[in-house]
Amino acid sequence: DNEGGAYEAVRFLIKLGHRRIFFINGPKTHSVSRQRLEGYKRALKNFGMEFEESLILNGDFKYDSGYTLTKEILKKFGKIEAIFYASDEMAIGGMKALEEKGLKAGKDVSVIGFDDIPLARSTTPPLTTVSQPINEIAKKAADIMMDILNGIEVHSIVFPTKLVVRNSTIAGGSA
């Protein structure tokens, strides 16, 4: 549930007091990116916040784009309070860019990723992220492939996500 996971991440940041939440998303052409953007927008709307196109940047889900786009945000906007990344890899790259500017996730800026990759537990600080049931998804994908090969009609399936709160977020509202 890409949309639901993004919604929960942004909702969490809003409940922490953040009012200006950047979103570093994946490529605009990917359905996953569109779904996560919809979750971001829905959370803002449900909390009476305006959607600002200037707070959305598109990367490629990889470390380097998170790093580069975070540097762009810092250069253009200066003080920032929260960034939601559409992947943990981009979030980890972003944390490196913040660190190079003397800022720390969980102390100066709230950072949330998406995917709960194993490395997310080992970053400094450990990354708050949206977890997906990867093993279930892989098993179901294999089942669906077999159904397709056997001529059985398949339907889309939405797997639940879960927000895993670690130490990369902090109460906000100051920027």
PDB file of C-alpha atoms in Angstrom:
ATOM      1  CA  ASP A   1       0.000   0.000   0.000  1.00  0.00           C
ATOM      2  CA  ASN A   2       2.283   2.722  -1.291  1.00  0.00           C
ATOM      3  CA  GLU A   3      -0.312   5.451  -0.881  1.00  0.00           C
ATOM      4  CA  GLY A   4      -1.249   4.369   2.639  1.00  0.00           C
ATOM      5  CA  GLY A   5       2.375   4.070   3.719  1.00  0.00           C
ATOM      6  CA  ALA A   6       3.191   7.555   2.424  1.00  0.00           C
ATOM      7  CA  TYR A   7       0.060   8.898   4.116  1.00  0.00           C
ATOM      8  CA  GLU A   8       1.125   7.440   7.477  1.00  0.00           C
ATOM      9  CA  ALA A   9       4.667   8.812   7.151  1.00  0.00           C
ATOM     10  CA  VAL A  10       3.473  12.341   6.370  1.00  0.00           C
ATOM     11  CA  ARG A  11       0.725  12.124   9.001  1.00  0.00           C
ATOM     12  CA  PHE A  12       3.388  11.237  11.573  1.00  0.00           C
ATOM     13  CA  LEU A  13       5.504  14.248  10.563  1.00  0.00           C
ATOM     14  CA  ILE A  14       2.467  16.541  10.773  1.00  0.00           C
ATOM     15  CA  LYS A  15       1.600  15.183  14.223  1.00  0.00           C
ATOM     16  CA  LEU A  16       5.186  15.957  15.280  1.00  0.00           C
ATOM     17  CA  GLY A  17       4.417  19.578  14.418  1.00  0.00           C
ATOM     18  CA  HIS A  18       6.045  19.862  10.996  1.00  0.00           C
ATOM     19  CA  ARG A  19       4.288  22.199   8.583  1.00  0.00           C
ATOM     20  CA  ARG A  20       6.738  22.314   5.680  1.00  0.00           C
ATOM     21  CA  ILE A  21       7.473  18.765   4.600  1.00  0.00           C
ATOM     22  CA  PHE A  22       9.662  18.162   1.571  1.00  0.00           C
ATOM     23  CA  PHE A  23       9.074  15.000  -0.450  1.00  0.00           C
ATOM     24  CA  ILE A  24      11.871  13.473  -2.490  1.00  0.00           C
ATOM     25  CA  ASN A  25      10.007  11.022  -4.678  1.00  0.00           C
ATOM     26  CA  GLY A  26      10.992   8.540  -7.352  1.00  0.00           C
ATOM     27  CA  PRO A  27      10.543   9.070 -11.111  1.00  0.00           C
ATOM     28  CA  LYS A  28       7.217  10.684 -12.076  1.00  0.00           C
ATOM     29  CA  THR A  29       6.622   7.905 -14.618  1.00  0.00           C
ATOM     30  CA  HIS A  30       6.581   5.116 -11.995  1.00  0.00           C
ATOM     31  CA  SER A  31       3.229   4.075 -10.557  1.00  0.00           C
ATOM     32  CA  VAL A  32       4.885   3.619  -7.148  1.00  0.00           C
ATOM     33  CA  SER A  33       5.944   7.286  -7.228  1.00  0.00           C
ATOM     34  CA  ARG A  34       2.460   8.430  -8.200  1.00  0.00           C
ATOM     35  CA  GLN A  35       0.903   6.370  -5.405  1.00  0.00           C
ATOM     36  CA  ARG A  36       3.311   7.704  -2.789  1.00  0.00           C
ATOM     37  CA  LEU A  37       2.696  11.271  -3.978  1.00  0.00           C
ATOM     38  CA  GLU A  38      -1.055  10.714  -3.586  1.00  0.00           C
ATOM     39  CA  GLY A  39      -0.507   9.572   0.009  1.00  0.00           C
ATOM     40  CA  TYR A  40       1.602  12.668   0.688  1.00  0.00           C
ATOM     41  CA  LYS A  41      -1.076  14.951  -0.779  1.00  0.00           C
ATOM     42  CA  ARG A  42      -3.913  13.195   1.058  1.00  0.00           C
ATOM     43  CA  ALA A  43      -2.186  13.619   4.425  1.00  0.00           C
ATOM     44  CA  LEU A  44      -1.657  17.332   3.792  1.00  0.00           C
ATOM     45  CA  LYS A  45      -5.286  17.761   2.731  1.00  0.00           C
ATOM     46  CA  ASN A  46      -6.663  15.840   5.717  1.00  0.00           C
ATOM     47  CA  PHE A  47      -4.755  18.130   8.070  1.00  0.00           C
ATOM     48  CA  GLY A  48      -5.794  21.314   6.259  1.00  0.00           C
ATOM     49  CA  MET A  49      -2.363  22.007   4.795  1.00  0.00           C
ATOM     50  CA  GLU A  50      -1.710  23.416   1.330  1.00  0.00           C
ATOM     51  CA  PHE A  51       0.110  21.322  -1.254  1.00  0.00           C
ATOM     52  CA  GLU A  52       3.210  23.152  -2.528  1.00  0.00           C
ATOM     53  CA  GLU A  53       4.685  21.824  -5.769  1.00  0.00           C
ATOM     54  CA  SER A  54       8.045  23.434  -4.886  1.00  0.00           C
ATOM     55  CA  LEU A  55       8.442  20.981  -1.984  1.00  0.00           C
ATOM     56  CA  ILE A  56       8.406  17.953  -4.327  1.00  0.00           C
ATOM     57  CA  LEU A  57      11.558  16.763  -6.091  1.00  0.00           C
ATOM     58  CA  ASN A  58      11.926  13.641  -8.201  1.00  0.00           C
ATOM     59  CA  GLY A  59      14.894  11.308  -8.032  1.00  0.00           C
ATOM     60  CA  ASP A  60      15.426   7.675  -8.947  1.00  0.00           C
ATOM     61  CA  PHE A  61      15.118   5.876  -5.575  1.00  0.00           C
ATOM     62  CA  LYS A  62      18.945   5.647  -5.302  1.00  0.00           C
ATOM     63  CA  TYR A  63      21.420   7.014  -2.749  1.00  0.00           C
ATOM     64  CA  ASP A  64      23.001   9.548  -5.121  1.00  0.00           C
ATOM     65  CA  SER A  65      19.712  11.216  -6.021  1.00  0.00           C
ATOM     66  CA  GLY A  66      18.766  11.531  -2.340  1.00  0.00           C
ATOM     67  CA  TYR A  67      22.143  13.092  -1.654  1.00  0.00           C
ATOM     68  CA  THR A  68      22.056  15.492  -4.627  1.00  0.00           C
ATOM     69  CA  LEU A  69      18.426  16.575  -4.201  1.00  0.00           C
ATOM     70  CA  THR A  70      18.878  17.182  -0.474  1.00  0.00           C
ATOM     71  CA  LYS A  71      21.847  19.411  -1.263  1.00  0.00           C
ATOM     72  CA  GLU A  72      19.631  21.302  -3.741  1.00  0.00           C
ATOM     73  CA  ILE A  73      16.942  21.789  -1.088  1.00  0.00           C
ATOM     74  CA  LEU A  74      19.475  23.051   1.434  1.00  0.00           C
ATOM     75  CA  LYS A  75      20.951  25.470  -1.091  1.00  0.00           C
ATOM     76  CA  LYS A  76      17.585  26.793  -2.268  1.00  0.00           C
ATOM     77  CA  PHE A  77      15.600  26.845   0.974  1.00  0.00           C
ATOM     78  CA  GLY A  78      18.202  27.052   3.747  1.00  0.00           C
ATOM     79  CA  LYS A  79      16.475  25.941   6.940  1.00  0.00           C
ATOM     80  CA  ILE A  80      14.334  22.849   6.582  1.00  0.00           C
ATOM     81  CA  GLU A  81      12.471  20.843   9.182  1.00  0.00           C
ATOM     82  CA  ALA A  82      11.302  17.588   7.570  1.00  0.00           C
ATOM     83  CA  ILE A  83      11.955  15.456   4.496  1.00  0.00           C
ATOM     84  CA  PHE A  84      10.050  12.348   3.456  1.00  0.00           C
ATOM     85  CA  TYR A  85      11.947  10.186   0.956  1.00  0.00           C
ATOM     86  CA  ALA A  86      10.260   7.631  -1.324  1.00  0.00           C
ATOM     87  CA  SER A  87      13.047   5.124  -0.558  1.00  0.00           C
ATOM     88  CA  ASP A  88      15.441   4.355   2.258  1.00  0.00           C
ATOM     89  CA  GLU A  89      18.391   4.572  -0.130  1.00  0.00           C
ATOM     90  CA  MET A  90      17.502   8.165  -0.982  1.00  0.00           C
ATOM     91  CA  ALA A  91      16.934   8.945   2.707  1.00  0.00           C
ATOM     92  CA  ILE A  92      20.382   7.620   3.595  1.00  0.00           C
ATOM     93  CA  GLY A  93      21.923   9.743   0.836  1.00  0.00           C
ATOM     94  CA  GLY A  94      19.961  12.705   2.153  1.00  0.00           C
ATOM     95  CA  MET A  95      21.205  12.102   5.691  1.00  0.00           C
ATOM     96  CA  LYS A  96      24.768  12.274   4.349  1.00  0.00           C
ATOM     97  CA  ALA A  97      24.037  15.622   2.637  1.00  0.00           C
ATOM     98  CA  LEU A  98      22.522  16.963   5.878  1.00  0.00           C
ATOM     99  CA  GLU A  99      25.553  15.791   7.838  1.00  0.00           C
ATOM    100  CA  GLU A 100      27.893  17.609   5.444  1.00  0.00           C
ATOM    101  CA  LYS A 101      25.981  20.827   6.228  1.00  0.00           C
ATOM    102  CA  GLY A 102      26.353  20.238   9.974  1.00  0.00           C
ATOM    103  CA  LEU A 103      22.756  19.032  10.360  1.00  0.00           C
ATOM    104  CA  LYS A 104      21.686  15.776  11.956  1.00  0.00           C
ATOM    105  CA  ALA A 105      18.589  13.714  11.239  1.00  0.00           C
ATOM    106  CA  GLY A 106      16.577  13.320  14.429  1.00  0.00           C
ATOM    107  CA  LYS A 107      18.185  16.380  15.981  1.00  0.00           C
ATOM    108  CA  ASP A 108      17.875  19.205  13.436  1.00  0.00           C
ATOM    109  CA  VAL A 109      15.715  17.692  10.691  1.00  0.00           C
ATOM    110  CA  SER A 110      13.139  14.887  10.633  1.00  0.00           C
ATOM    111  CA  VAL A 111      13.859  12.235   8.009  1.00  0.00           C
ATOM    112  CA  ILE A 112      11.613   9.344   6.993  1.00  0.00           C
ATOM    113  CA  GLY A 113      12.353   6.753   4.314  1.00  0.00           C
ATOM    114  CA  PHE A 114      10.321   3.994   2.671  1.00  0.00           C
ATOM    115  CA  ASP A 115      11.064   0.245   2.349  1.00  0.00           C
ATOM    116  CA  ASP A 116      12.751  -0.616   5.686  1.00  0.00           C
ATOM    117  CA  ILE A 117      15.876  -2.025   4.054  1.00  0.00           C
ATOM    118  CA  PRO A 118      18.225  -3.782   6.519  1.00  0.00           C
ATOM    119  CA  LEU A 119      20.658  -0.835   6.483  1.00  0.00           C
ATOM    120  CA  ALA A 120      17.901   1.470   7.826  1.00  0.00           C
ATOM    121  CA  ARG A 121      18.423  -0.041  11.296  1.00  0.00           C
ATOM    122  CA  SER A 122      22.155   0.658  11.194  1.00  0.00           C
ATOM    123  CA  THR A 123      22.286   4.286  10.034  1.00  0.00           C
ATOM    124  CA  THR A 124      23.223   7.008  12.505  1.00  0.00           C
ATOM    125  CA  PRO A 125      20.632   7.634  13.751  1.00  0.00           C
ATOM    126  CA  PRO A 126      18.522   4.595  12.852  1.00  0.00           C
ATOM    127  CA  LEU A 127      16.070   5.599  10.095  1.00  0.00           C
ATOM    128  CA  THR A 128      12.335   5.965  10.654  1.00  0.00           C
ATOM    129  CA  THR A 129      10.774   4.259   7.640  1.00  0.00           C
ATOM    130  CA  VAL A 130       7.737   2.609   6.117  1.00  0.00           C
ATOM    131  CA  SER A 131       8.020  -1.171   6.168  1.00  0.00           C
ATOM    132  CA  GLN A 132       6.513  -3.457   3.558  1.00  0.00           C
ATOM    133  CA  PRO A 133       6.018  -7.238   3.919  1.00  0.00           C
ATOM    134  CA  ILE A 134       8.693  -8.049   1.317  1.00  0.00           C
ATOM    135  CA  ASN A 135       8.594 -11.836   1.826  1.00  0.00           C
ATOM    136  CA  GLU A 136       4.815 -11.929   1.381  1.00  0.00           C
ATOM    137  CA  ILE A 137       5.072  -9.708  -1.695  1.00  0.00           C
ATOM    138  CA  ALA A 138       7.734 -11.956  -3.244  1.00  0.00           C
ATOM    139  CA  LYS A 139       5.719 -15.113  -2.560  1.00  0.00           C
ATOM    140  CA  LYS A 140       2.540 -13.615  -3.985  1.00  0.00           C
ATOM    141  CA  ALA A 141       4.436 -12.346  -7.054  1.00  0.00           C
ATOM    142  CA  ALA A 142       5.619 -15.907  -7.712  1.00  0.00           C
ATOM    143  CA  ASP A 143       2.053 -17.209  -7.282  1.00  0.00           C
ATOM    144  CA  ILE A 144       0.745 -14.567  -9.688  1.00  0.00           C
ATOM    145  CA  MET A 145       3.384 -15.473 -12.281  1.00  0.00           C
ATOM    146  CA  MET A 146       2.289 -19.104 -12.081  1.00  0.00           C
ATOM    147  CA  ASP A 147      -1.364 -18.064 -12.450  1.00  0.00           C
ATOM    148  CA  ILE A 148      -0.510 -15.971 -15.518  1.00  0.00           C
ATOM    149  CA  LEU A 149       1.418 -18.873 -17.055  1.00  0.00           C
ATOM    150  CA  ASN A 150      -1.576 -21.133 -16.387  1.00  0.00           C
ATOM    151  CA  GLY A 151      -4.019 -18.670 -17.959  1.00  0.00           C
ATOM    152  CA  ILE A 152      -5.694 -17.763 -14.678  1.00  0.00           C
ATOM    153  CA  GLU A 153      -7.018 -14.211 -14.361  1.00  0.00           C
ATOM    154  CA  VAL A 154      -5.160 -12.162 -11.753  1.00  0.00           C
ATOM    155  CA  HIS A 155      -6.160  -9.085  -9.777  1.00  0.00           C
ATOM    156  CA  SER A 156      -4.065  -6.424  -8.113  1.00  0.00           C
ATOM    157  CA  ILE A 157      -3.274  -6.954  -4.440  1.00  0.00           C
ATOM    158  CA  VAL A 158      -2.530  -4.289  -1.859  1.00  0.00           C
ATOM    159  CA  PHE A 159      -0.225  -5.285   0.978  1.00  0.00           C
ATOM    160  CA  PRO A 160      -0.364  -3.374   4.264  1.00  0.00           C
ATOM    161  CA  THR A 161       2.544  -1.165   5.282  1.00  0.00           C
ATOM    162  CA  LYS A 162       3.697  -0.178   8.748  1.00  0.00           C
ATOM    163  CA  LEU A 163       5.483   2.927   9.978  1.00  0.00           C
ATOM    164  CA  VAL A 164       8.613   1.909  11.891  1.00  0.00           C
ATOM    165  CA  VAL A 165       9.574   4.798  14.171  1.00  0.00           C
ATOM    166  CA  ARG A 166      13.260   4.957  14.966  1.00  0.00           C
ATOM    167  CA  ASN A 167      15.461   7.951  15.821  1.00  0.00           C
ATOM    168  CA  SER A 168      15.608  10.055  12.636  1.00  0.00           C
ATOM    169  CA  THR A 169      12.562  12.173  13.506  1.00  0.00           C
ATOM    170  CA  ILE A 170      12.026  14.959  16.028  1.00  0.00           C
ATOM    171  CA  ALA A 171       9.195  17.258  17.089  1.00  0.00           C
ATOM    172  CA  GLY A 172       9.116  20.294  14.844  1.00  0.00           C
ATOM    173  CA  GLY A 173       7.313  23.452  13.976  1.00  0.00           C
ATOM    174  CA  SER A 174      10.211  25.882  14.267  1.00  0.00           C
ATOM    175  CA  ALA A 175      11.059  26.452  10.592  1.00  0.00           C
TER     176      ALA A 175
END
